[in-house]
Coordinates of C-alpha atoms and ligand atoms in Angstrom, one line a residue:
Chain A
X496 CA -33.5 -245.5 -23.7
X497 CA -33.2 -242.9 -21.0
X498 CA -29.8 -241.9 -19.6
X499 CA -26.4 -242.6 -21.0
X500 CA -25.1 -246.0 -22.0
X501 CA -22.2 -247.6 -20.0
X502 CA -19.2 -249.5 -21.2
X503 CA -17.7 -252.6 -19.5
X504 CA -14.2 -254.0 -20.0
X505 CA -12.7 -257.2 -18.6
X506 CA -9.2 -258.4 -19.5
X507 CA -8.6 -260.6 -16.5
X508 CA -8.4 -263.9 -18.5
X509 CA -6.9 -265.0 -21.8
X510 CA -10.3 -264.0 -23.3
X511 CA -11.1 -260.4 -23.2
X512 CA -14.4 -258.6 -23.5
X513 CA -15.9 -255.1 -24.0
X514 CA -19.6 -254.6 -23.6
X515 CA -22.1 -251.9 -24.0
X516 CA -25.1 -251.7 -21.7
X517 CA -28.1 -249.5 -20.8
X518 CA -27.9 -247.3 -17.7
X519 CA -29.9 -249.9 -15.8
X520 CA -27.2 -252.5 -16.6
X521 CA -28.9 -254.5 -19.3
X522 CA -26.6 -255.7 -22.1
X523 CA -26.9 -254.1 -25.5
X524 CA -24.0 -255.7 -27.3
X525 CA -20.6 -257.1 -26.7
X526 CA -17.3 -258.1 -28.3
X527 CA -15.2 -261.0 -27.1
X528 CA -12.0 -262.3 -28.4
X529 CA -9.0 -264.6 -27.6
X530 CA -6.4 -262.1 -26.4
X531 CA -3.7 -264.4 -25.0
X532 CA -1.3 -262.1 -23.4
X533 CA -1.7 -259.3 -25.9
X534 CA -4.9 -257.6 -24.7
X535 CA -3.6 -254.2 -25.5
X536 CA -3.3 -254.7 -29.2
X537 CA -7.1 -255.0 -29.8
X538 CA -8.9 -253.5 -26.8
X539 CA -9.3 -250.0 -28.2
X540 CA -10.0 -251.0 -31.8
X541 CA -12.7 -253.5 -30.6
X542 CA -14.2 -250.8 -28.3
X543 CA -14.3 -248.4 -31.2
X544 CA -15.9 -250.9 -33.5
X545 CA -18.5 -251.8 -30.8
X546 CA -19.4 -248.2 -30.3
X547 CA -19.6 -247.4 -34.0
X548 CA -21.7 -250.4 -34.9
X549 CA -24.2 -249.5 -32.2
X550 CA -24.1 -245.8 -33.2
X551 CA -23.0 -244.6 -29.8
X552 CA -20.5 -241.8 -29.7
X553 CA -17.7 -241.8 -27.1
X554 CA -19.0 -238.6 -25.6
X555 CA -22.4 -240.2 -25.0
X556 CA -21.0 -242.8 -22.5
X557 CA -22.2 -242.3 -19.0
X558 CA -19.8 -244.6 -17.1
X559 CA -17.1 -247.2 -17.3
X560 CA -17.2 -250.6 -15.6
X561 CA -14.0 -252.5 -15.3
X562 CA -13.3 -256.1 -14.1
X563 CA -10.6 -255.9 -11.4
X564 CA -9.7 -259.6 -11.3
X565 CA -8.3 -261.7 -9.9
X566 CA -6.5 -262.2 -13.2
X567 CA -3.1 -262.3 -14.9
X568 CA -0.7 -259.4 -14.7
X569 CA -0.7 -258.4 -18.3
X570 CA -4.4 -258.3 -18.9
X571 CA -5.2 -256.5 -15.6
X572 CA -2.7 -253.7 -16.4
X573 CA -4.1 -253.2 -19.9
X574 CA -7.7 -253.2 -18.9
X575 CA -7.4 -250.9 -15.9
X576 CA -5.0 -248.4 -17.5
X577 CA -7.5 -248.2 -20.5
X578 CA -10.5 -247.9 -18.3
X579 CA -8.9 -245.2 -16.2
X580 CA -8.0 -243.1 -19.2
X581 CA -11.5 -243.5 -20.7
X582 CA -13.2 -242.4 -17.4
X583 CA -10.7 -239.6 -16.8
X584 CA -10.7 -238.4 -20.4
X585 CA -14.4 -238.5 -20.8
X586 CA -14.9 -237.1 -17.2
X587 CA -17.4 -239.9 -16.3
X588 CA -17.7 -242.2 -13.3
X589 CA -15.8 -245.5 -13.1
X590 CA -16.7 -248.6 -11.1
X591 CA -14.4 -251.5 -10.5
X592 CA -16.2 -254.9 -10.2
X593 CA -14.3 -258.0 -9.0
X594 CA -14.4 -260.3 -12.0
X595 CA -14.8 -263.2 -9.6
X596 CA -17.9 -261.6 -8.1
X597 CA -19.4 -261.1 -11.6
X598 CA -18.5 -264.7 -12.7
X599 CA -20.2 -266.2 -9.6
X600 CA -23.2 -264.0 -10.0
X601 CA -23.5 -265.2 -13.6
X602 CA -23.0 -268.9 -12.6
X603 CA -25.7 -268.7 -9.9
X604 CA -28.1 -267.4 -12.4
X605 CA -27.6 -270.3 -14.8
X606 CA -27.2 -272.9 -12.0
X607 CA -30.8 -272.2 -11.0
X608 CA -32.0 -273.6 -14.4
X609 CA -29.3 -276.2 -14.8
X610 CA -30.2 -279.9 -14.9
X611 CA -27.2 -281.8 -13.5
X612 CA -26.3 -279.3 -10.8
X613 CA -29.7 -278.2 -9.4
X614 CA -29.1 -275.1 -7.3
X615 CA -30.9 -272.0 -6.2
X616 CA -29.4 -268.6 -7.0
X617 CA -28.7 -268.2 -3.3
X618 CA -26.5 -271.4 -3.1
X619 CA -22.9 -270.7 -2.1
X620 CA -20.5 -270.9 -5.0
X621 CA -16.8 -270.9 -5.3
X622 CA -14.6 -270.0 -8.2
X623 CA -11.5 -271.8 -9.5
X624 CA -9.2 -269.7 -11.8
X625 CA -5.8 -270.4 -13.4
X626 CA -2.7 -268.9 -11.7
X627 CA 0.1 -269.9 -14.2
X628 CA 0.7 -273.2 -15.8
X629 CA 0.3 -275.4 -12.7
X630 CA -1.1 -273.3 -9.8
X631 CA -4.8 -272.4 -9.4
X632 CA -6.6 -269.9 -7.2
X633 CA -9.8 -270.5 -5.3
X634 CA -12.2 -267.6 -4.6
X635 CA -14.7 -268.3 -1.9
X636 CA -16.7 -265.7 0.0
X637 CA -14.6 -262.9 -1.5
X638 CA -11.3 -264.4 -0.3
X639 CA -8.7 -265.8 -2.8
X640 CA -6.5 -268.7 -1.8
X641 CA -3.6 -269.9 -3.9
X642 CA -3.6 -273.7 -4.6
X643 CA -0.1 -274.8 -5.6
X644 CA 0.5 -277.5 -8.1
X645 CA -2.2 -280.2 -8.0
X646 CA -3.5 -279.2 -4.6
X647 CA -7.3 -279.7 -4.6
X648 CA -9.7 -277.3 -3.0
X649 CA -11.3 -278.6 0.3
X650 CA -14.9 -277.7 -0.2
X651 CA -18.2 -278.6 1.5
X652 CA -20.3 -280.8 -0.9
X653 CA -23.0 -278.1 -0.8
X654 CA -20.8 -275.5 -2.4
X655 CA -21.2 -275.1 -6.1
X656 CA -17.8 -275.1 -7.9
X657 CA -17.3 -272.9 -11.0
X658 CA -14.0 -273.4 -12.9
X659 CA -13.0 -270.8 -15.6
X660 CA -10.2 -270.9 -18.1
X661 CA -8.9 -274.3 -16.8
X662 CA -9.4 -276.8 -19.6
X663 CA -8.6 -280.4 -18.3
X664 CA -7.6 -278.9 -14.9
X665 CA -11.0 -279.0 -13.1
X666 CA -14.0 -281.4 -12.8
X667 CA -16.1 -281.5 -16.0
X668 CA -19.2 -280.2 -14.2
X669 CA -17.4 -277.2 -12.7
X670 CA -15.9 -276.5 -16.2
X671 CA -19.3 -276.6 -17.9
X672 CA -20.7 -274.2 -15.3
X673 CA -17.6 -272.0 -15.9
X674 CA -18.3 -271.8 -19.6
X675 CA -21.9 -270.7 -18.8
X676 CA -20.6 -268.1 -16.3
X677 CA -18.2 -266.7 -18.9
X678 CA -21.1 -266.3 -21.3
X679 CA -22.9 -264.3 -18.7
X680 CA -19.9 -262.2 -17.6
X681 CA -20.7 -259.1 -19.7
X682 CA -24.3 -258.9 -18.4
X683 CA -23.2 -259.5 -14.8
X684 CA -20.4 -256.9 -14.9
X685 CA -22.9 -254.3 -16.4
X686 CA -25.6 -255.2 -13.8
X687 CA -23.2 -255.0 -10.8
X688 CA -21.4 -251.9 -12.2
X689 CA -24.4 -249.9 -13.2
X690 CA -25.6 -249.6 -9.6
X691 CA -22.2 -248.4 -8.5
X692 CA -22.0 -245.9 -11.3
X693 CA -25.5 -244.6 -10.5
X694 CA -24.1 -244.0 -7.0
X695 CA -21.3 -241.9 -8.4
X696 CA -18.6 -244.5 -9.0
X697 CA -15.3 -244.6 -7.1
X698 CA -12.0 -242.7 -7.0
X699 CA -10.4 -243.4 -10.4
X700 CA -6.9 -242.9 -8.9
X701 CA -7.2 -245.5 -6.3
X702 CA -8.6 -248.3 -8.5
X703 CA -6.0 -251.1 -8.7
X704 CA -6.4 -254.7 -9.8
X705 CA -6.4 -257.9 -7.8
X706 CA -3.7 -260.2 -9.1
X707 CA -3.9 -263.9 -9.0
X708 CA -0.6 -264.0 -7.1
X709 CA 2.4 -261.9 -6.3
X710 CA 5.9 -263.4 -6.6
X711 CA 7.1 -265.5 -3.7
X712 CA 8.4 -263.5 -0.8
X713 CA 6.5 -260.4 -1.8
X714 CA 3.6 -259.8 0.6
X715 CA 2.8 -256.1 0.7
X716 CA 3.9 -252.9 -0.7
X717 CA 5.7 -250.7 1.8
X718 CA 6.6 -247.1 1.5
X719 CA 5.2 -244.2 -0.5
X720 CA 6.1 -242.6 -3.8
X721 CA 8.2 -239.4 -3.8
X722 CA 6.8 -236.5 -5.9
X723 CA 8.7 -234.0 -7.9
X724 CA 7.6 -231.1 -10.0
X725 CA 9.4 -228.6 -12.0
X726 CA 7.8 -225.5 -13.6
X727 CA 9.6 -223.0 -15.8
Chain B
X408 CA 0.0 -216.4 -25.3
X409 CA 0.4 -218.5 -28.5
X410 CA 1.1 -222.2 -28.0
X411 CA 2.5 -224.2 -30.9
X412 CA 3.7 -227.8 -30.7
X413 CA 2.5 -228.7 -27.3
X414 CA 3.0 -232.4 -26.5
X415 CA 1.7 -234.4 -23.6
X416 CA 4.2 -237.1 -22.8
X417 CA 3.9 -240.2 -20.7
X418 CA 6.9 -242.2 -19.3
X419 CA 6.4 -245.4 -17.3
X420 CA 9.2 -247.7 -18.4
X421 CA 10.7 -248.5 -15.0
X422 CA 9.8 -247.2 -11.6
X423 CA 9.0 -243.6 -12.2
X424 CA 5.6 -242.5 -13.4
X425 CA 6.3 -239.3 -15.3
X426 CA 3.9 -237.0 -17.3
X427 CA 5.0 -233.7 -18.8
X428 CA 3.7 -231.1 -21.2
X429 CA 6.5 -229.8 -23.4
X430 CA 6.4 -226.9 -25.9
X431 CA 8.4 -226.9 -29.2
X432 CA 10.6 -229.7 -27.9
X433 CA 12.4 -227.6 -25.4
X434 CA 10.3 -225.6 -23.0
X435 CA 8.9 -227.5 -20.0
X436 CA 5.3 -226.3 -19.2
X437 CA 5.1 -229.0 -16.5
X438 CA 7.0 -232.1 -15.6
X439 CA 5.6 -234.3 -12.7
X440 CA 7.3 -237.5 -11.6
X441 CA 6.1 -240.0 -9.0
X442 CA 9.2 -242.0 -8.0
X443 CA 8.9 -245.4 -6.4
X444 CA 12.4 -245.4 -5.0
X445 CA 11.2 -245.3 -1.4
X446 CA 8.8 -248.2 -2.2
X447 CA 11.5 -250.4 -3.6
X448 CA 14.2 -249.5 -1.1
X449 CA 12.8 -252.1 1.3
X450 CA 13.2 -254.8 -1.3
X451 CA 16.8 -253.6 -2.3
X452 CA 15.8 -253.3 -5.9
X453 CA 12.9 -253.0 -8.2
X454 CA 10.1 -255.6 -8.0
X455 CA 8.4 -255.5 -11.4
X456 CA 4.9 -256.5 -10.2
X457 CA 5.0 -253.8 -7.5
X458 CA 6.3 -251.2 -10.0
X459 CA 3.4 -251.9 -12.5
X460 CA 0.8 -251.7 -9.7
X461 CA 2.2 -248.4 -8.5
X462 CA 2.1 -247.0 -12.0
X463 CA -1.6 -247.8 -12.1
X464 CA -2.1 -246.2 -8.7
X465 CA -0.3 -243.0 -9.5
X466 CA -0.8 -242.3 -13.2
X467 CA -4.1 -240.3 -12.8
X468 CA -2.8 -238.1 -10.0
X469 CA 0.4 -237.4 -12.0
X470 CA -1.6 -236.4 -15.0
X471 CA -3.8 -234.2 -12.9
X472 CA -0.8 -232.4 -11.4
X473 CA 0.9 -232.0 -14.7
X474 CA -2.3 -230.7 -16.3
X475 CA -2.9 -228.2 -13.5
X476 CA 0.7 -226.9 -13.5
X477 CA 0.7 -226.3 -17.2
X478 CA -2.6 -224.6 -17.3
X479 CA -3.5 -225.8 -20.9
X480 CA -6.6 -227.2 -22.5
X481 CA -6.8 -230.2 -24.9
X482 CA -7.2 -227.8 -27.8
X483 CA -3.6 -226.7 -27.2
X484 CA -2.2 -230.2 -27.3
X485 CA -1.0 -231.4 -30.8
X486 CA -0.1 -235.0 -29.9
X487 CA 0.2 -237.5 -27.1
X488 CA 3.6 -239.2 -26.8
X489 CA 4.5 -242.3 -24.8
X490 CA 7.6 -244.5 -24.2
X491 CA 7.1 -247.8 -26.1
X492 CA 10.3 -249.4 -24.9
X493 CA 12.8 -250.5 -23.8
X494 CA 11.9 -251.2 -20.2
X495 CA 9.9 -253.5 -17.9
X496 CA 7.0 -255.0 -19.9
X497 CA 4.4 -254.5 -17.2
X498 CA 5.4 -251.0 -16.4
X499 CA 5.5 -250.0 -20.1
X500 CA 2.0 -251.5 -20.6
X501 CA 0.4 -249.1 -18.1
X502 CA 1.8 -245.9 -19.7
X503 CA 1.1 -247.2 -23.3
X504 CA -2.5 -248.1 -22.7
X505 CA -3.2 -245.0 -20.7
X506 CA -1.6 -242.7 -23.3
X507 CA -3.2 -244.3 -26.3
X508 CA -6.6 -244.2 -24.7
X509 CA -6.1 -240.5 -24.0
X510 CA -5.1 -240.0 -27.6
X511 CA -8.2 -241.9 -28.7
X512 CA -10.6 -240.0 -26.4
X513 CA -9.3 -236.6 -27.4
X514 CA -8.7 -237.5 -31.1
X515 CA -5.0 -236.7 -31.0
X516 CA -2.1 -238.3 -32.9
X517 CA -0.1 -240.8 -30.9
X518 CA 3.7 -240.6 -31.1
X519 CA 5.8 -243.6 -29.8
X520 CA 9.2 -242.8 -28.3
X521 CA 12.2 -244.9 -27.5
X522 CA 13.1 -244.4 -23.9
X523 CA 16.9 -244.1 -24.7
X524 CA 16.1 -241.5 -27.2
X525 CA 14.3 -239.6 -24.4
X526 CA 17.5 -239.6 -22.4
X527 CA 19.4 -238.1 -25.4
X528 CA 16.8 -235.4 -26.0
X529 CA 16.8 -234.3 -22.4
X530 CA 19.9 -232.3 -23.6
X531 CA 17.6 -230.1 -25.7
X532 CA 15.3 -229.2 -22.8
X533 CA 15.8 -225.5 -22.2
X534 CA 16.2 -224.5 -18.6
X535 CA 16.8 -221.1 -17.1
X536 CA 18.9 -222.7 -14.3
X537 CA 21.8 -223.6 -16.7
X538 CA 23.5 -221.6 -19.5
X539 CA 24.9 -224.4 -21.7
X540 CA 24.3 -224.2 -25.4
X541 CA 22.1 -226.6 -27.4
X542 CA 23.9 -229.7 -28.6
X543 CA 25.7 -229.2 -31.9
X544 CA 25.9 -231.9 -34.6
X545 CA 27.7 -234.1 -35.1
X546 CA 27.8 -235.2 -31.4
X547 CA 28.7 -238.1 -29.3
X548 CA 26.4 -239.0 -26.4
X549 CA 27.1 -241.2 -23.4
X550 CA 23.9 -242.6 -21.8
X551 CA 24.5 -244.2 -18.5
X552 CA 21.8 -245.5 -16.2
X553 CA 20.8 -248.5 -14.0
X554 CA 19.8 -250.4 -17.1
X555 CA 22.0 -249.0 -19.9
X556 CA 25.5 -247.9 -20.7
X557 CA 26.3 -247.0 -24.3
X558 CA 27.9 -244.4 -26.6
X559 CA 26.0 -243.2 -29.6
X560 CA 26.8 -240.8 -32.5
X561 CA 24.3 -238.4 -33.9
X562 CA 25.0 -236.5 -37.1
X563 CA 21.4 -235.1 -37.2
X564 CA 18.1 -235.3 -35.4
X565 CA 16.7 -238.9 -34.9
X566 CA 19.8 -240.4 -36.5
X567 CA 21.7 -242.7 -34.2
X568 CA 24.8 -244.9 -34.7
X569 CA 25.9 -247.1 -31.9
X570 CA 29.6 -246.8 -31.1
X571 CA 29.8 -249.0 -28.0
X572 CA 27.8 -250.5 -25.2
X573 CA 28.2 -252.5 -22.0
X574 CA 29.0 -256.2 -22.6
X575 CA 27.7 -257.1 -19.1
X576 CA 26.4 -254.9 -16.3
X577 CA 25.2 -251.3 -16.8
X578 CA 27.2 -248.8 -14.8
X579 CA 24.2 -248.0 -12.6
X580 CA 23.8 -251.7 -11.8
X581 CA 27.4 -251.9 -10.7
X582 CA 26.8 -248.8 -8.4
X583 CA 23.7 -250.6 -6.9
X584 CA 25.5 -253.9 -6.3
X585 CA 28.7 -252.4 -4.8
X586 CA 26.6 -250.0 -2.7
X587 CA 24.9 -253.0 -1.2
X588 CA 28.2 -254.7 -0.5
X589 CA 29.4 -251.6 1.3
X590 CA 26.2 -251.7 3.5
X591 CA 24.8 -248.5 1.8
X592 CA 21.1 -248.0 1.2
X593 CA 19.4 -248.5 -2.2
X594 CA 19.8 -247.0 -4.7
X595 CA 23.6 -247.3 -4.7
X596 CA 24.5 -244.5 -7.1
X597 CA 23.8 -241.4 -5.0
X598 CA 24.8 -243.2 -1.8
X599 CA 28.3 -244.1 -3.2
X600 CA 28.8 -240.5 -4.5
X601 CA 27.8 -239.2 -1.0
X602 CA 30.1 -241.7 0.8
X603 CA 33.0 -241.1 -1.7
X604 CA 32.8 -237.3 -1.0
X605 CA 34.0 -238.1 2.5
X606 CA 37.1 -239.9 1.5
X607 CA 40.3 -238.4 3.0
X608 CA 42.8 -240.7 1.3
X609 CA 42.4 -241.7 -2.3
X610 CA 44.7 -244.7 -2.5
X611 CA 42.2 -247.5 -3.2
X612 CA 42.6 -248.6 -6.8
X613 CA 40.2 -250.9 -8.6
X614 CA 40.8 -252.4 -12.1
X615 CA 39.6 -250.7 -15.3
X616 CA 38.4 -252.8 -18.2
X617 CA 39.6 -251.0 -21.4
X618 CA 38.7 -253.8 -23.8
X619 CA 41.4 -252.7 -26.3
X620 CA 40.4 -250.0 -28.7
X621 CA 36.7 -250.8 -28.5
X622 CA 34.1 -248.3 -27.3
X623 CA 32.4 -251.1 -25.4
X624 CA 32.2 -251.2 -21.6
X625 CA 32.5 -253.9 -19.0
X626 CA 31.8 -253.5 -15.3
X627 CA 31.6 -257.1 -14.1
X628 CA 35.3 -257.5 -13.4
X629 CA 35.3 -254.3 -11.4
X630 CA 32.3 -255.5 -9.4
X631 CA 34.0 -258.9 -8.7
X632 CA 37.2 -257.0 -7.6
X633 CA 35.2 -254.8 -5.3
X634 CA 33.4 -257.8 -3.8
X635 CA 36.7 -259.6 -3.1
X636 CA 38.2 -256.6 -1.5
X637 CA 35.2 -255.9 0.7
X638 CA 34.9 -259.6 1.7
X639 CA 38.6 -259.7 2.7
X640 CA 38.3 -256.5 4.8
X641 CA 35.1 -257.6 6.5
X642 CA 36.4 -261.1 7.1
X643 CA 33.9 -262.5 4.6
X644 CA 31.0 -261.5 6.9
X645 CA 29.0 -259.7 4.2
X646 CA 27.1 -256.6 5.1
X647 CA 23.5 -255.8 5.6
X648 CA 22.2 -252.3 4.8
X649 CA 23.1 -249.8 7.5
X650 CA 25.3 -252.2 9.5
X651 CA 28.7 -252.5 7.8
X652 CA 31.5 -253.8 9.9
X653 CA 33.7 -251.4 8.0
X654 CA 34.5 -247.9 9.5
X655 CA 32.8 -244.9 7.9
X656 CA 36.2 -243.7 6.7
X657 CA 37.0 -247.1 5.0
X658 CA 33.6 -247.2 3.3
X659 CA 34.3 -243.7 2.0
X660 CA 37.7 -244.8 0.6
X661 CA 36.4 -247.9 -1.0
X662 CA 33.4 -246.0 -2.5
X663 CA 35.9 -243.4 -3.9
X664 CA 38.1 -246.0 -5.4
X665 CA 35.2 -247.7 -7.1
X666 CA 33.7 -244.5 -8.4
X667 CA 37.0 -243.3 -9.7
X668 CA 37.4 -246.5 -11.7
X669 CA 33.9 -246.2 -13.3
X670 CA 34.3 -242.5 -14.0
X671 CA 37.8 -242.9 -15.5
X672 CA 36.6 -245.5 -18.0
X673 CA 33.4 -243.6 -19.0
X674 CA 35.2 -240.3 -19.5
X675 CA 38.2 -241.7 -21.3
X676 CA 36.1 -243.7 -23.8
X677 CA 33.7 -240.9 -24.4
X678 CA 36.3 -238.4 -25.3
X679 CA 38.1 -240.9 -27.5
X680 CA 34.9 -241.7 -29.3
X681 CA 34.0 -238.0 -29.7
X682 CA 37.4 -237.3 -31.2
X683 CA 37.2 -240.3 -33.6
X684 CA 33.7 -239.1 -34.7
X685 CA 34.8 -235.5 -35.2
X686 CA 32.1 -234.5 -32.8
X687 CA 31.4 -230.8 -32.2
X688 CA 29.7 -231.4 -28.8
X689 CA 29.4 -234.1 -26.2
X690 CA 26.1 -235.1 -24.5
X691 CA 25.7 -236.9 -21.2
X692 CA 22.4 -238.4 -20.0
X693 CA 20.7 -241.2 -18.0
X694 CA 20.3 -241.6 -14.3
X695 CA 24.0 -242.0 -13.5
X696 CA 24.6 -238.6 -15.2
X697 CA 23.2 -237.1 -12.0
X698 CA 26.6 -238.1 -10.4
X699 CA 28.5 -234.8 -10.0
X700 CA 31.9 -236.4 -10.2
X701 CA 31.1 -237.8 -13.6
X702 CA 29.6 -234.5 -14.7
X703 CA 32.5 -232.4 -13.6
X704 CA 35.2 -234.8 -14.9
X705 CA 33.5 -235.2 -18.3
X706 CA 32.9 -231.4 -18.6
X707 CA 36.6 -230.7 -18.0
X708 CA 37.8 -233.4 -20.4
X709 CA 35.4 -232.3 -23.1
X710 CA 36.4 -228.6 -22.7
X711 CA 40.1 -229.6 -22.9
X712 CA 39.2 -231.4 -26.2
X713 CA 37.5 -228.3 -27.5
X714 CA 33.9 -229.7 -27.4
X715 CA 31.3 -228.3 -25.0
X716 CA 29.5 -230.9 -22.8
X717 CA 25.8 -230.6 -22.7
X718 CA 24.3 -232.3 -19.6
X719 CA 20.8 -231.8 -18.3
X720 CA 20.4 -230.9 -14.6
X721 CA 20.1 -234.0 -12.4
X722 CA 16.3 -233.9 -12.2
X723 CA 16.2 -234.3 -16.0
X724 CA 18.8 -237.1 -16.2
X725 CA 16.7 -239.5 -14.2
X726 CA 13.5 -240.8 -15.9
X727 CA 10.9 -238.2 -16.6
X728 CA 8.1 -237.3 -19.0
X729 CA 9.8 -234.1 -20.3
X730 CA 12.6 -235.9 -22.0
X731 CA 10.0 -238.1 -23.8
X732 CA 8.2 -234.9 -24.9
X733 CA 11.4 -233.4 -26.2
X734 CA 12.2 -236.5 -28.3
X735 CA 8.5 -236.8 -29.4
X736 CA 8.5 -233.3 -30.8
X737 CA 11.2 -234.3 -33.3
X738 CA 9.4 -237.5 -34.1
X739 CA 6.0 -235.8 -34.5
X740 CA 7.6 -233.3 -36.9
X741 CA 9.1 -236.2 -38.8
X742 CA 5.6 -237.8 -39.2
X743 CA 6.1 -240.7 -36.8
X744 CA 2.8 -242.1 -35.6
X745 CA 1.5 -245.2 -33.8
X746 CA -1.9 -246.8 -34.1
X747 CA -4.3 -247.9 -31.3
X748 CA -2.7 -251.3 -31.4
X749 CA 0.6 -250.0 -30.0
X750 CA 2.1 -252.6 -27.7
X751 CA 5.1 -252.6 -25.3
X752 CA 8.5 -253.4 -26.7
X753 CA 10.6 -254.3 -23.7
X754 CA 13.9 -254.8 -25.6
X755 CA 13.5 -252.1 -28.3
X756 CA 17.0 -251.1 -29.4
X757 CA 17.9 -247.5 -30.2
X758 CA 20.5 -247.9 -32.8
X759 CA 22.7 -250.3 -34.7
X760 CA 26.5 -250.2 -35.2
Ligands
ZN944 ZN1 16.0 -244.4 -18.1

């Protein structure tokens, strides 16, 4: 293996993952677990165990890839805060990859070889994700739309629907494709992130997650923070 | 220069992102705070989701500034400290996961700190701009902020006995709510103080909730009384920020009457509790301790009772990393450590009765 390995983290769903990849983005090994809403308790210990069992020292890492959602508040905060401290602490580049983009890339790959939903990798796909107990969010062409309650997505029949983390709340075929997409998530994150890391990554300070939804009435953040220093 | 006991401390429990480097629990090497007040002013209060996102946005620049200002290396740092609670869950999560990953990457011990303990230990931060002594044990401390109002007794480091606390609103919350009723901008605390300073007459009197001999506090009755008075005087119109139907003079008088009521109760109960505990000093902390009327009144009353008042300068009363570093130093020396599984504790108590 030439070059330094990269680490990918995604905590956008109730399942979390940490994955180790080669500099070209191919998957070496991964750890996945059911995190619920307590992603922070296990993320570092799982990361440490993954690195140790693959005999990779922290200092050998060449970049951090982090899934930026959309996802639930708790997980996004944990994953991005951890990824930022890893990249900053190790002084290596960071790349944020939309989890939705990685899931759709993974789904397209399996859809090409899938019997009941024959599709080419270039076929347009849309992603359906949970947004709380009754709402769902639809991601199509990079745009996320909130579907309240039982509202159904209005989609052209040619569009491949991929449903993730929505047991009993989406068509069976979309759910089956979602399961496959989740299996391929680590590989897709690494593949998409590796190219961005090779290009130098992005500003670690500016990286913030995409949430599934903001509270009603809150549309945008106005104003700036005020800084204060004191030195003695 | 020899550096012993340098602690890097991270605070993100509410809407200030603070990182500091503190030496020996008292000397501030650097203390940087990114405050979201301007961001939340538009919403008239803190929006938790916006707060957590802003912490994520600003935590790296705050660390960079604190690091550059202190001029230290990781070899100089003995531990990383972080607020584990109480506070907003989403905000706490950002600081906790950031801090514990820094500790992991740099192989440093991780020290969890109670945010309220941080407000107490702000009193130990040395500062050339003030000449007060260090707090002397036993002491009684009044911590008063937007989320908390309580009296605690300390007979030694890290030992807390709760003497009393608010049974409803925190004092700072009452300031915010009454400020809004008076048409003053958010946050209400500093605005009410500013308005009250302009009062010419001091004849507005609001009720005081003494709750018998208890050291507990209650501010909801005062808030209701203020709302009724303001509604009567404005003809029940209600007020939007910046467009009160009340004259500037009347707003000043009402603000003064409200502030007097809060300060009177806080000062009277604190001195009574300090006497009962046989305290040798009194400590004041928390965001509302930036109020100069409260500071001056409590200082005078404590001095009259033969106990010096120790109160950090206003910049160290509001949330910051240095106070977490000061508390963390004592905890670090006492062997308190957290593992990499540290999680947010939004309703972590400081002490029991
Ligand atoms: Zn506070």
